[in-house]
Amino acid sequence: MSENVVEIQDLWHWYLRGTPLQTVALQGAELEIQSDDLAAIMGHTGSGKSSLIQHLNGILRPHRGTVRVFGNDLADPKLDVRPLRRMVGLVFQQPEMQLFDPTVGDDVAFGPRQLGGTPEEVRRRVRTAMERVGLSFEGFKDRYTFGLSGGEMRRVALAGVLALEPRLLVLDEPTAGLDPRGRRQLLESLRTIHAEGEMAVVIVSHDMDVVAELARRVWVLAGGRTVMRGSVREIFARVEELRELGLGIPQVSELAYELRRAGRDVRADVLTADELAEALWTNSTSPAA
Amino acid sequence: MDEFDFARSVTVGQYVPGTSVLHRLDPRAKLAAFVIVLAAIITSDSYIGNVVGLSAALGLVALAGIPVGYVLSGVRPIVPILVVFTVFNFLFLGNYDPTGSAVLWRQQVALGPYEFNFTVTESSMKQTVQGVVRIIALIVLTSTLTLTTTITGLAKGIETLLAPFRRVKVPGHEAAMVIAIAYRFVPTVADELERLMKAQASRGADFGRPGRLRFVKRARQMIPITVPLFVGAFRRAERLIMAMESRCYIGGKGRTPITLPALGRRDWTAIASAAVFTLAVWNVPWPL
Ligand SMILES: Nc1ncnc2c1ncn2[C@@H]1O[C@H](COP(=O)(O)OP(=O)(O)OP(=O)(O)O)[C@@H](O)[C@H]1O
Ligand SMILES: [Mg+2]
């Protein structure tokens, strides 16, 4: 059964509050995440995506509105957020910039060591986390961290968070700056993590193809507000609205949309190349028939 | 409440856009005027003179249309140092008073095998109080200058002020550039530090609950923060060099500004008022 593990209503947040440089980042954002969710948050640059997800593990606290995560009320100033940070793994934008230990194994072990487990337990967590992101434990644990490629460093950073064994994994722009193969591998890992790790996964992304490929539910932010929500199919069928928000749609959906505008009778909610082929094939008005 | 929002208290190197007189002054004139007022603040040898200096600095903040509380929040980080400094000065400075002024209070305290002499004289008291007032006035004044001046303006101002020293081989332009860049990067590094602390906290780093013993916990978590902070700073410096070189930057030699507006009436008025203020602070026979 899936219940809501995250419930955010009417969330407001200001940066540099109380200074002349104050800016509002969120003004009435909403978000719900279920315990087995695979969700994506989209939005234009500066729409507040990063600010929103930093509320999920108490890095930021709500200035107004309610944020409930695993039953914790984050508006309560007395709440100790440290247990929450273990349940919610947050991977920041460009996490490879945050590595610090000379060897990969030690860097991944940072989190588990903070939790204070036995050496065997730490080792087990590091091994599992590294293999989940496709880095072999024996092959990589003693490698020099700063000698890895960008894509490998990113996977190390992801493993560092996975080693906390969170129940909700949140990633900010996980595929930005990766080459097509790196991106495919990362998406593959995320799918496995979601399936095997029994955790909810939330990604923030600009890349519509990534969203279409991975997510089931989508939340769209604009100007610090939640403006659209729904299943990935529903959202990508609303092409004009997305365009107005300065967002694109997946390439295949784009193609389907243009075909439809050119007078072809194609379903509105195709996401993948196979679906489009099928939609064209079974279409009675297609010239092939 | 906001655990990681400490960029809020970094006022060094920030620029607050505005349209006040201070914002509109030519940066060269502004810098000159501020240096003149600064001279009054750090040399005045009387209680009232120092308080007048501090009031002038706060007056300038008001003139700039910047909330005084924001400027003072830049003082907050040094408050602990200031307190220690003041307490020690107050208790011990009198022991070394060379002026032989009147002793106000003297006390001998034995702590185990150690013996301390606490002495407060008229002149040591004055120096202690003035020290605090001057430091605060200094910070307020320099913050007001930098909060109302863009970084390029500041660089141009420093360069102009250093121009007379070119004869004795002071590289005015380069010095100005270095100071300006260093200043500009303070908020950037603060942002970076904030981002790193957030990221490492998300990876399980424990910076402790705000409050008690937080310093201890923080010190233990230094490495995960400092290593990437320095790596990032070097990377940023390299990129900056590349960006400057690809714009054909070769230092100050043969470089001339596209526009060099003459100082206007407002600018000369500012310099003149500063001069009058400083002369007044120096020459008025303050009773205290
Ligand atoms: N540390 C900060 N200090 C001041 N303002 C900030 C800070 N972080 C974000 N902001 C501002 O808050 C707003 C929302 O920023 P946020 O980073 O949440 O957007 P985003 O949707 O993640 O954008 P992007 O896609 O560029 O990452 C922006 O206007 C931004 O300028
Ligand atoms: Mg972002």
Coordinates of C-alpha atoms and ligand atoms in Angstrom, one line a residue:
Chain A
M1 CA 0.0 0.0 0.0
S2 CA 1.2 3.5 -0.7
E3 CA 0.7 6.3 1.7
N4 CA 1.9 9.8 1.5
V5 CA 5.4 10.2 3.0
V6 CA 5.7 13.8 2.0
E7 CA 2.9 16.4 2.2
I8 CA 3.7 20.0 1.5
Q9 CA 1.0 22.7 1.5
D10 CA 1.2 26.4 0.8
L11 CA 5.0 26.5 1.4
W12 CA 6.7 29.9 1.5
H13 CA 10.4 30.5 1.8
W14 CA 12.6 33.6 1.6
Y15 CA 16.3 33.8 1.1
L16 CA 18.3 36.4 3.0
R17 CA 15.2 37.1 4.9
G18 CA 15.3 40.4 6.8
T19 CA 18.0 41.9 4.7
P20 CA 17.7 44.4 1.9
L21 CA 18.7 41.5 -0.5
Q22 CA 15.7 39.4 0.5
T23 CA 14.2 37.3 -2.3
V24 CA 11.2 35.0 -2.2
A25 CA 12.0 31.6 -3.6
L26 CA 8.7 29.7 -2.8
Q27 CA 5.3 31.3 -2.5
G28 CA 2.7 28.6 -2.0
A29 CA 4.3 25.5 -3.3
E30 CA 2.7 22.1 -2.9
L31 CA 4.0 18.6 -3.2
E32 CA 3.0 15.1 -2.3
I33 CA 5.1 12.0 -2.5
Q34 CA 4.0 8.5 -1.9
S35 CA 6.1 5.8 -0.3
D36 CA 6.7 4.0 -3.6
D37 CA 6.7 7.1 -5.8
L38 CA 8.9 7.7 -8.8
A39 CA 8.3 11.4 -9.2
A40 CA 9.8 14.3 -11.1
I41 CA 9.8 18.0 -10.3
M42 CA 10.1 20.3 -13.3
G43 CA 10.2 24.0 -13.7
H44 CA 12.1 26.9 -15.3
T45 CA 15.4 28.2 -13.9
G46 CA 14.7 30.0 -10.7
S47 CA 11.2 28.5 -10.2
G48 CA 12.2 27.2 -6.8
K49 CA 12.8 23.5 -7.4
S50 CA 16.0 23.3 -5.4
S51 CA 14.5 25.3 -2.6
L52 CA 11.5 23.0 -2.5
I53 CA 13.4 19.8 -2.2
Q54 CA 15.8 21.2 0.5
H55 CA 12.7 21.3 2.7
L56 CA 12.4 17.5 2.5
N57 CA 15.2 16.7 4.9
G58 CA 15.1 19.9 7.0
I59 CA 18.0 21.7 5.3
L60 CA 15.6 24.5 4.9
R61 CA 12.7 25.1 7.2
P62 CA 9.3 26.5 6.1
H63 CA 8.7 30.1 6.7
R64 CA 5.1 29.7 6.2
G65 CA 2.8 26.7 5.3
T66 CA 3.1 23.0 6.3
V67 CA 5.8 20.5 5.5
R68 CA 5.2 16.9 6.8
V69 CA 7.8 14.3 6.0
F70 CA 7.5 10.8 7.4
G71 CA 5.1 12.3 10.0
N72 CA 7.5 15.0 11.2
D73 CA 6.2 18.5 11.2
L74 CA 9.1 20.6 9.9
A75 CA 7.6 23.9 11.0
D76 CA 8.2 22.9 14.6
P77 CA 11.4 24.6 15.6
K78 CA 12.1 22.1 18.3
L79 CA 12.1 19.2 15.9
D80 CA 15.5 17.4 15.7
V81 CA 16.0 16.9 12.0
R82 CA 19.0 14.6 12.2
P83 CA 17.0 11.3 12.1
L84 CA 15.1 12.8 9.2
R85 CA 18.3 13.4 7.3
R86 CA 18.9 9.6 7.4
M87 CA 15.5 8.7 6.1
V88 CA 15.6 11.3 3.3
G89 CA 18.7 11.1 1.1
L90 CA 19.3 14.4 -0.7
V91 CA 21.7 14.5 -3.6
F92 CA 22.6 18.1 -4.5
Q93 CA 23.2 19.6 -7.9
Q94 CA 26.8 18.6 -9.1
P95 CA 27.4 16.3 -6.1
E96 CA 30.9 15.5 -7.5
M97 CA 31.9 18.9 -6.2
Q98 CA 31.4 17.7 -2.6
L99 CA 33.7 14.8 -2.5
F100 CA 36.6 15.2 -0.1
D101 CA 38.2 11.9 0.8
P102 CA 41.2 10.8 -1.3
T103 CA 39.8 7.3 -1.6
V104 CA 36.4 6.3 -3.0
G105 CA 35.6 3.8 -0.3
D106 CA 36.3 6.2 2.5
D107 CA 34.2 8.9 0.8
V108 CA 31.2 6.6 0.5
A109 CA 31.8 5.5 4.1
F110 CA 31.5 9.0 5.5
G111 CA 27.8 8.8 6.1
P112 CA 27.6 5.3 7.6
R113 CA 30.5 6.2 9.9
Q114 CA 28.7 9.2 11.1
L115 CA 25.8 6.9 12.0
G116 CA 28.2 5.0 14.2
G117 CA 27.8 1.4 13.0
T118 CA 30.4 -1.4 13.4
P119 CA 33.1 -1.6 10.7
E120 CA 31.4 -4.7 9.2
E121 CA 28.1 -2.8 9.0
V122 CA 29.9 0.2 7.4
R123 CA 31.5 -2.1 4.9
R124 CA 28.3 -3.7 4.0
R125 CA 26.5 -0.4 3.4
V126 CA 29.4 0.9 1.3
R127 CA 29.5 -2.3 -0.8
T128 CA 25.7 -2.3 -1.4
A129 CA 25.6 1.4 -2.2
M130 CA 28.6 1.2 -4.6
E131 CA 27.2 -1.8 -6.5
R132 CA 23.8 -0.2 -6.7
V133 CA 25.3 2.7 -8.7
G134 CA 27.3 0.3 -10.9
L135 CA 30.7 0.7 -9.3
S136 CA 32.3 -2.6 -8.3
F137 CA 33.3 -2.5 -4.7
E138 CA 36.7 -4.3 -5.2
G139 CA 37.5 -2.3 -8.3
F140 CA 36.8 1.1 -7.0
K141 CA 37.1 1.3 -3.2
D142 CA 40.8 2.1 -3.2
R143 CA 40.8 4.3 -6.3
Y144 CA 41.9 7.9 -6.0
T145 CA 38.7 10.0 -5.8
F146 CA 40.0 13.0 -7.6
G147 CA 41.3 10.9 -10.5
L148 CA 37.9 9.7 -11.5
S149 CA 35.9 10.9 -14.5
G150 CA 33.1 13.3 -13.9
G151 CA 30.4 10.6 -14.4
E152 CA 32.2 8.2 -12.0
M153 CA 32.6 11.0 -9.4
R154 CA 28.9 11.6 -9.6
R155 CA 28.1 8.0 -9.0
V156 CA 30.5 8.0 -6.0
A157 CA 28.6 10.9 -4.6
L158 CA 25.3 9.2 -5.2
A159 CA 26.6 6.1 -3.5
G160 CA 27.6 8.3 -0.5
V161 CA 24.0 9.2 0.0
L162 CA 22.6 5.7 -0.8
A163 CA 24.9 4.3 1.9
L164 CA 22.7 6.1 4.5
E165 CA 20.0 3.7 3.2
P166 CA 17.3 6.3 3.0
R167 CA 13.6 5.6 2.4
L168 CA 13.2 8.6 0.2
L169 CA 15.9 9.5 -2.4
V170 CA 15.8 13.0 -3.8
L171 CA 18.2 14.1 -6.6
D172 CA 18.7 17.6 -7.9
E173 CA 19.4 17.6 -11.7
P174 CA 21.1 14.1 -11.6
T175 CA 21.8 13.9 -15.3
A176 CA 22.9 17.5 -16.0
G177 CA 26.3 17.5 -17.7
L178 CA 26.5 13.8 -18.3
D179 CA 27.1 12.3 -21.7
P180 CA 24.3 10.1 -23.3
R181 CA 25.9 7.0 -22.0
G182 CA 26.5 8.3 -18.5
R183 CA 22.9 9.5 -18.5
R184 CA 21.5 6.1 -19.6
Q185 CA 23.6 4.3 -16.9
L186 CA 22.4 6.7 -14.2
L187 CA 18.8 6.3 -15.1
E188 CA 19.2 2.6 -15.2
S189 CA 20.7 2.7 -11.7
L190 CA 17.9 4.9 -10.4
R191 CA 15.3 2.5 -11.8
T192 CA 17.1 -0.4 -10.0
I193 CA 17.4 1.5 -6.8
H194 CA 13.7 2.3 -6.9
A195 CA 12.7 -1.3 -7.7
E196 CA 15.1 -3.1 -5.3
G197 CA 15.7 -0.6 -2.6
E198 CA 12.1 -0.1 -1.8
M199 CA 12.5 3.6 -1.7
A200 CA 10.6 6.5 -3.2
V201 CA 12.7 8.4 -5.7
V202 CA 12.2 12.1 -6.6
I203 CA 14.2 13.8 -9.3
V204 CA 14.5 17.4 -10.3
S205 CA 15.1 17.8 -14.0
H206 CA 15.2 20.2 -16.9
D207 CA 15.5 17.3 -19.3
M208 CA 12.1 16.3 -20.5
D209 CA 13.3 13.1 -22.0
V210 CA 14.7 12.0 -18.7
V211 CA 11.5 12.8 -17.0
A212 CA 9.4 10.9 -19.6
E213 CA 11.7 7.9 -19.3
L214 CA 11.9 7.7 -15.5
A215 CA 9.0 9.4 -13.7
R216 CA 5.5 8.3 -13.2
R217 CA 4.2 11.4 -11.6
V218 CA 5.2 15.0 -12.3
W219 CA 5.0 18.3 -10.4
V220 CA 5.6 21.5 -12.3
L221 CA 6.7 24.7 -10.5
A222 CA 6.6 28.2 -11.8
G223 CA 7.5 31.3 -9.8
G224 CA 7.7 29.4 -6.5
R225 CA 4.2 27.9 -7.0
T226 CA 3.0 24.5 -8.0
V227 CA 1.2 25.1 -11.2
M228 CA 0.7 21.5 -12.6
R229 CA 0.5 18.1 -11.2
G230 CA -0.4 14.7 -12.6
S231 CA 0.8 11.5 -14.2
V232 CA 3.6 11.9 -16.7
R233 CA 1.3 11.3 -19.6
E234 CA -1.3 13.8 -18.5
I235 CA 1.4 16.5 -18.1
F236 CA 3.1 16.0 -21.4
A237 CA -0.2 16.1 -23.2
R238 CA -0.6 19.7 -22.1
V239 CA 1.9 21.0 -24.6
E240 CA 0.7 24.6 -24.9
E241 CA 0.7 25.2 -21.1
L242 CA 4.2 23.7 -20.8
R243 CA 5.5 25.9 -23.6
E244 CA 4.0 28.9 -21.9
L245 CA 6.0 28.1 -18.8
G246 CA 9.2 27.9 -20.9
L247 CA 9.4 24.2 -20.7
G248 CA 9.8 21.8 -23.5
I249 CA 8.3 18.3 -23.9
P250 CA 10.0 15.0 -24.8
Q251 CA 11.2 14.8 -28.3
V252 CA 8.8 12.1 -29.2
S253 CA 5.9 13.9 -27.7
E254 CA 7.0 17.0 -29.7
L255 CA 7.0 14.9 -32.9
A256 CA 3.5 13.5 -32.1
Y257 CA 2.3 17.0 -31.4
E258 CA 3.6 18.4 -34.7
L259 CA 2.1 15.4 -36.6
R260 CA -1.2 16.1 -34.9
R261 CA -1.1 19.7 -35.9
A262 CA -0.3 18.7 -39.5
G263 CA -3.6 16.9 -39.5
R264 CA -2.6 13.4 -38.5
D265 CA -4.8 11.6 -36.0
V266 CA -2.1 10.7 -33.3
R267 CA -2.8 10.1 -29.6
A268 CA -1.9 13.1 -27.5
D269 CA -0.1 11.2 -24.7
V270 CA 2.8 9.3 -26.5
L271 CA 6.1 9.3 -24.6
T272 CA 8.4 6.8 -26.3
A273 CA 9.4 6.1 -29.8
D274 CA 7.7 2.7 -29.7
E275 CA 4.5 4.2 -28.6
L276 CA 4.6 6.7 -31.4
A277 CA 5.3 4.0 -34.0
E278 CA 2.4 2.0 -32.6
A279 CA 0.1 5.0 -32.6
L280 CA 1.0 5.7 -36.2
W281 CA 0.6 2.1 -37.2
T282 CA -2.8 1.5 -35.7
N283 CA -4.0 4.8 -37.2
S284 CA -6.6 4.4 -39.8
T285 CA -5.9 7.7 -41.4
S286 CA -2.3 6.9 -42.0
P287 CA -1.3 6.7 -45.7
A288 CA 0.1 3.2 -45.2
A289 CA -3.4 1.9 -44.7
Chain B
M1 CA 15.7 29.1 12.8
D2 CA 17.4 29.0 9.5
E3 CA 20.2 26.6 10.2
F4 CA 22.4 27.3 7.2
D5 CA 21.3 30.8 6.2
F6 CA 24.5 32.4 7.4
A7 CA 25.2 34.2 4.1
R8 CA 22.6 36.6 5.6
S9 CA 25.2 37.9 8.0
V10 CA 27.9 38.4 5.4
T11 CA 27.8 42.0 4.5
V12 CA 31.4 42.2 3.3
G13 CA 31.5 42.4 -0.4
Q14 CA 27.8 42.6 -0.9
Y15 CA 26.2 45.4 -3.0
V16 CA 22.8 46.7 -2.2
P17 CA 21.4 48.4 -5.3
G18 CA 19.8 51.8 -4.7
T19 CA 19.4 55.3 -5.8
S20 CA 20.6 57.3 -2.8
V21 CA 23.1 60.1 -2.9
L22 CA 25.7 57.7 -1.8
H23 CA 24.9 55.3 -4.6
R24 CA 25.1 58.1 -7.1
L25 CA 28.4 59.6 -6.0
D26 CA 31.4 59.0 -8.3
P27 CA 33.3 56.1 -6.7
R28 CA 36.6 58.1 -6.8
A29 CA 35.1 60.9 -4.9
K30 CA 33.2 58.6 -2.5
L31 CA 36.4 56.7 -1.7
A32 CA 38.3 59.9 -1.1
A33 CA 35.6 61.2 1.2
F34 CA 35.4 58.0 3.1
V35 CA 39.2 57.9 3.6
I36 CA 39.0 61.4 5.0
V37 CA 36.2 60.6 7.4
L38 CA 38.1 57.4 8.4
A39 CA 41.1 59.5 9.4
A40 CA 38.9 61.4 11.8
I41 CA 37.5 58.2 13.3
I42 CA 40.8 56.5 13.9
T43 CA 42.7 59.4 15.2
S44 CA 40.3 61.3 17.3
D45 CA 41.6 61.3 20.9
S46 CA 38.4 62.0 22.8
Y47 CA 35.3 60.1 23.9
I48 CA 32.9 62.6 22.4
G49 CA 35.0 62.8 19.2
N50 CA 34.7 59.0 18.8
V51 CA 31.0 59.0 19.5
V52 CA 30.6 61.7 16.9
G53 CA 32.5 59.6 14.4
L54 CA 30.3 56.6 15.1
S55 CA 27.2 58.7 14.7
A56 CA 28.5 60.1 11.4
A57 CA 29.0 56.6 10.2
L58 CA 25.5 55.6 11.2
G59 CA 24.2 58.7 9.6
L60 CA 25.8 57.7 6.4
V61 CA 24.1 54.3 6.6
A62 CA 20.8 56.1 7.0
L63 CA 21.6 58.4 4.1
A64 CA 22.3 55.3 1.9
G65 CA 18.8 54.0 2.7
I66 CA 20.2 50.7 4.1
P67 CA 18.7 49.3 7.3
V68 CA 21.1 50.0 10.1
G69 CA 20.4 46.5 11.5
Y70 CA 21.7 44.9 8.3
V71 CA 25.0 46.8 8.5
L72 CA 25.4 45.9 12.2
S73 CA 24.8 42.2 11.4
G74 CA 28.1 42.4 9.7
V75 CA 29.7 43.3 13.1
R76 CA 28.1 40.2 14.8
P77 CA 30.7 37.6 13.7
I78 CA 33.5 39.6 15.4
V79 CA 31.6 40.3 18.6
P80 CA 33.2 37.4 20.6
I81 CA 36.7 38.6 19.6
L82 CA 35.7 42.1 20.5
V83 CA 34.5 41.1 23.9
V84 CA 37.6 39.2 24.8
F85 CA 39.8 42.0 23.5
T86 CA 37.9 44.5 25.5
V87 CA 37.9 42.5 28.7
F88 CA 41.7 41.9 28.6
N89 CA 42.4 45.5 27.6
F90 CA 40.2 46.8 30.4
L91 CA 41.9 44.6 33.1
F92 CA 45.5 44.6 32.1
L93 CA 46.2 47.6 29.9
G94 CA 46.6 49.9 32.9
N95 CA 49.6 47.8 34.0
Y96 CA 51.6 49.2 31.1
D97 CA 50.3 52.7 31.1
P98 CA 53.3 54.9 30.1
T99 CA 51.4 58.2 30.5
G100 CA 51.2 57.9 34.3
S101 CA 47.6 59.0 34.3
A102 CA 45.5 58.6 37.4
V103 CA 44.8 55.1 38.6
L104 CA 41.1 54.4 38.9
W105 CA 41.1 50.9 40.2
R106 CA 43.8 48.4 41.2
Q107 CA 43.3 44.8 42.4
Q108 CA 45.6 41.9 43.0
V109 CA 44.1 38.5 42.4
A110 CA 45.8 35.2 43.3
L111 CA 44.7 32.2 41.3
G112 CA 46.6 29.2 42.6
P113 CA 50.2 29.7 41.9
Y114 CA 49.5 32.7 39.6
E115 CA 49.1 36.3 40.6
F116 CA 47.4 38.8 38.5
N117 CA 47.5 42.6 38.7
F118 CA 44.4 44.3 37.4
T119 CA 44.9 48.0 36.9
V120 CA 42.6 50.5 35.2
T121 CA 43.9 54.0 34.7
E122 CA 42.3 57.0 33.1
S123 CA 44.2 56.6 29.9
S124 CA 43.8 52.8 29.7
M125 CA 40.1 53.1 30.2
K126 CA 39.9 55.6 27.4
Q127 CA 41.9 53.4 25.0
T128 CA 39.7 50.4 25.7
V129 CA 36.5 52.2 25.2
Q130 CA 37.8 54.0 22.1
G131 CA 39.1 50.8 20.7
V132 CA 35.6 49.3 20.7
V133 CA 33.9 52.4 19.3
R134 CA 36.5 52.9 16.6
I135 CA 36.3 49.3 15.4
I136 CA 32.6 49.4 15.2
A137 CA 32.6 52.7 13.4
L138 CA 35.3 51.4 11.1
I139 CA 33.2 48.4 10.1
V140 CA 30.1 50.4 9.7
L141 CA 31.8 53.0 7.6
T142 CA 33.6 50.5 5.3
S143 CA 30.4 48.4 4.9
T144 CA 28.5 51.5 3.9
L145 CA 31.1 52.3 1.3
T146 CA 31.1 48.8 -0.2
L147 CA 27.4 48.2 0.1
T148 CA 26.7 51.2 -2.1
T149 CA 29.6 50.8 -4.6
T150 CA 29.8 48.3 -7.4
I151 CA 33.0 46.3 -7.6
T152 CA 34.2 48.0 -10.8
G153 CA 33.5 51.4 -9.2
L154 CA 35.5 50.4 -6.2
A155 CA 38.4 49.2 -8.3
K156 CA 38.4 52.4 -10.3
G157 CA 38.3 54.5 -7.1
I158 CA 41.2 52.6 -5.5
E159 CA 43.2 52.9 -8.7
T160 CA 42.7 56.6 -8.9
L161 CA 43.7 57.1 -5.2
L162 CA 46.9 55.0 -5.8
A163 CA 47.8 56.7 -9.1
P164 CA 50.1 59.3 -7.5
F165 CA 52.2 56.5 -6.1
R166 CA 52.9 55.1 -9.6
R167 CA 56.1 57.1 -9.6
V168 CA 57.5 55.0 -6.8
K169 CA 56.5 51.9 -8.7
V170 CA 53.3 51.1 -6.8
P171 CA 51.2 49.0 -9.3
G172 CA 48.0 50.9 -8.6
H173 CA 45.9 49.2 -11.1
E174 CA 46.9 45.7 -10.2
A175 CA 46.5 46.4 -6.5
A176 CA 43.0 47.7 -7.1
M177 CA 42.1 44.7 -9.1
V178 CA 43.4 42.3 -6.5
I179 CA 41.6 44.1 -3.7
A180 CA 38.4 44.3 -5.7
I181 CA 38.4 40.6 -6.7
A182 CA 39.2 39.5 -3.2
Y183 CA 36.3 41.6 -1.9
R184 CA 33.9 40.4 -4.5
F185 CA 34.6 36.8 -3.7
V186 CA 33.8 36.9 0.0
P187 CA 30.0 36.5 -0.6
T188 CA 30.7 33.9 -3.3
V189 CA 32.8 31.8 -0.9
A190 CA 30.2 32.3 1.8
D191 CA 27.6 30.9 -0.6
E192 CA 29.8 28.0 -1.5
L193 CA 30.4 27.3 2.1
E194 CA 26.7 27.3 2.8
R195 CA 26.1 24.9 -0.1
L196 CA 28.8 22.6 1.0
M197 CA 27.5 22.5 4.6
K198 CA 24.0 21.7 3.3
A199 CA 25.3 19.0 1.1
Q200 CA 27.5 17.4 3.7
A201 CA 24.7 17.6 6.3
S202 CA 22.5 15.7 3.7
R203 CA 25.3 13.0 3.6
G204 CA 25.1 12.6 7.4
A205 CA 27.5 15.2 8.6
D206 CA 26.4 16.4 12.0
F207 CA 27.0 20.1 12.7
G208 CA 25.1 19.7 15.9
R209 CA 22.1 21.5 17.0
P210 CA 22.4 25.2 17.0
G211 CA 23.7 26.4 20.3
R212 CA 25.7 24.6 22.9
L213 CA 28.9 22.8 21.9
R214 CA 28.2 23.5 18.3
F215 CA 31.8 24.8 17.8
V216 CA 33.2 21.4 18.9
K217 CA 31.1 19.5 16.5
R218 CA 31.8 22.0 13.8
A219 CA 35.6 21.7 14.2
R220 CA 35.3 17.9 13.7
Q221 CA 33.5 18.4 10.5
M222 CA 36.0 20.8 9.0
I223 CA 37.6 18.4 6.5
P224 CA 34.5 17.5 4.5
I225 CA 33.9 21.2 4.1
T226 CA 37.4 22.7 3.6
V227 CA 38.7 20.3 1.1
P228 CA 36.0 20.8 -1.5
L229 CA 35.9 24.5 -0.6
F230 CA 39.5 24.9 -1.6
V231 CA 39.3 22.7 -4.6
G232 CA 36.3 24.8 -5.7
A233 CA 38.1 28.1 -5.0
F234 CA 41.1 27.1 -7.0
R235 CA 38.9 25.9 -9.8
R236 CA 37.0 29.2 -9.8
A237 CA 40.3 31.2 -9.7
E238 CA 41.5 29.3 -12.8
R239 CA 38.3 30.0 -14.6
L240 CA 38.5 33.7 -13.7
I241 CA 42.0 33.9 -15.1
M242 CA 41.0 32.2 -18.3
A243 CA 38.0 34.6 -18.6
M244 CA 40.2 37.6 -18.1
E245 CA 42.9 36.4 -20.5
S246 CA 40.4 35.6 -23.2
R247 CA 39.3 39.2 -22.9
C248 CA 42.9 40.2 -23.5
Y249 CA 43.4 41.5 -20.0
I250 CA 47.1 42.3 -19.6
G251 CA 47.1 44.4 -16.4
G252 CA 47.2 48.1 -16.1
K253 CA 49.8 49.1 -18.6
G254 CA 48.4 51.1 -21.5
R255 CA 44.8 50.6 -20.2
T256 CA 42.5 53.6 -20.4
P257 CA 38.9 53.8 -19.4
I258 CA 36.3 54.3 -22.2
T259 CA 34.5 57.0 -20.2
L260 CA 36.1 59.1 -17.5
P261 CA 33.5 61.6 -16.4
A262 CA 34.8 64.6 -14.6
L263 CA 33.8 64.9 -10.9
G264 CA 30.6 66.8 -10.6
R265 CA 29.4 69.3 -8.1
R266 CA 27.9 66.7 -5.9
D267 CA 31.2 64.8 -5.8
W268 CA 33.2 67.9 -4.8
T269 CA 30.6 68.7 -2.1
A270 CA 31.0 65.3 -0.7
I271 CA 34.8 65.6 -0.5
A272 CA 34.5 69.1 1.0
S273 CA 32.0 68.0 3.6
A274 CA 34.2 65.1 4.6
A275 CA 37.2 67.4 5.0
V276 CA 35.2 69.9 7.1
F277 CA 33.9 67.1 9.3
T278 CA 37.4 65.7 9.9
L279 CA 38.9 69.1 10.6
A280 CA 36.0 69.8 13.0
V281 CA 36.5 66.5 14.9
W282 CA 40.2 67.3 15.2
N283 CA 40.0 70.9 16.2
V284 CA 36.9 71.2 18.4
P285 CA 38.2 71.1 22.0
W286 CA 35.9 68.3 23.2
P287 CA 35.5 68.4 27.0
L288 CA 35.9 64.6 27.4
Ligands
LIG1 N1 21.3 30.9 -1.4 C1 20.5 31.8 -2.0 N2 20.5 33.1 -1.7 C2 19.7 34.0 -2.2 N3 18.8 33.7 -3.2 C3 18.7 32.4 -3.6 C4 19.5 31.4 -3.0 N4 19.2 30.2 -3.6 C5 18.3 30.5 -4.5 N5 17.9 31.8 -4.5 C6 16.9 32.4 -5.3 O1 15.6 31.7 -5.0 C7 14.9 31.5 -6.3 C8 14.7 30.0 -6.4 O2 15.9 29.3 -6.6 P1 16.1 27.8 -6.7 O3 17.5 27.5 -6.7 O4 15.2 27.1 -5.8 O5 15.5 27.6 -8.2 P2 15.7 26.3 -9.2 O6 14.3 26.0 -9.7 O7 16.4 25.2 -8.5 O8 16.6 26.8 -10.4 P3 17.6 26.1 -11.3 O9 16.9 25.3 -12.3 O10 18.4 27.2 -11.9 O11 18.5 25.2 -10.4 C9 15.8 32.1 -7.4 O12 15.2 33.4 -7.6 C10 17.1 32.3 -6.8 O13 17.8 33.4 -7.3
MG2 MG 18.2 24.2 -8.8

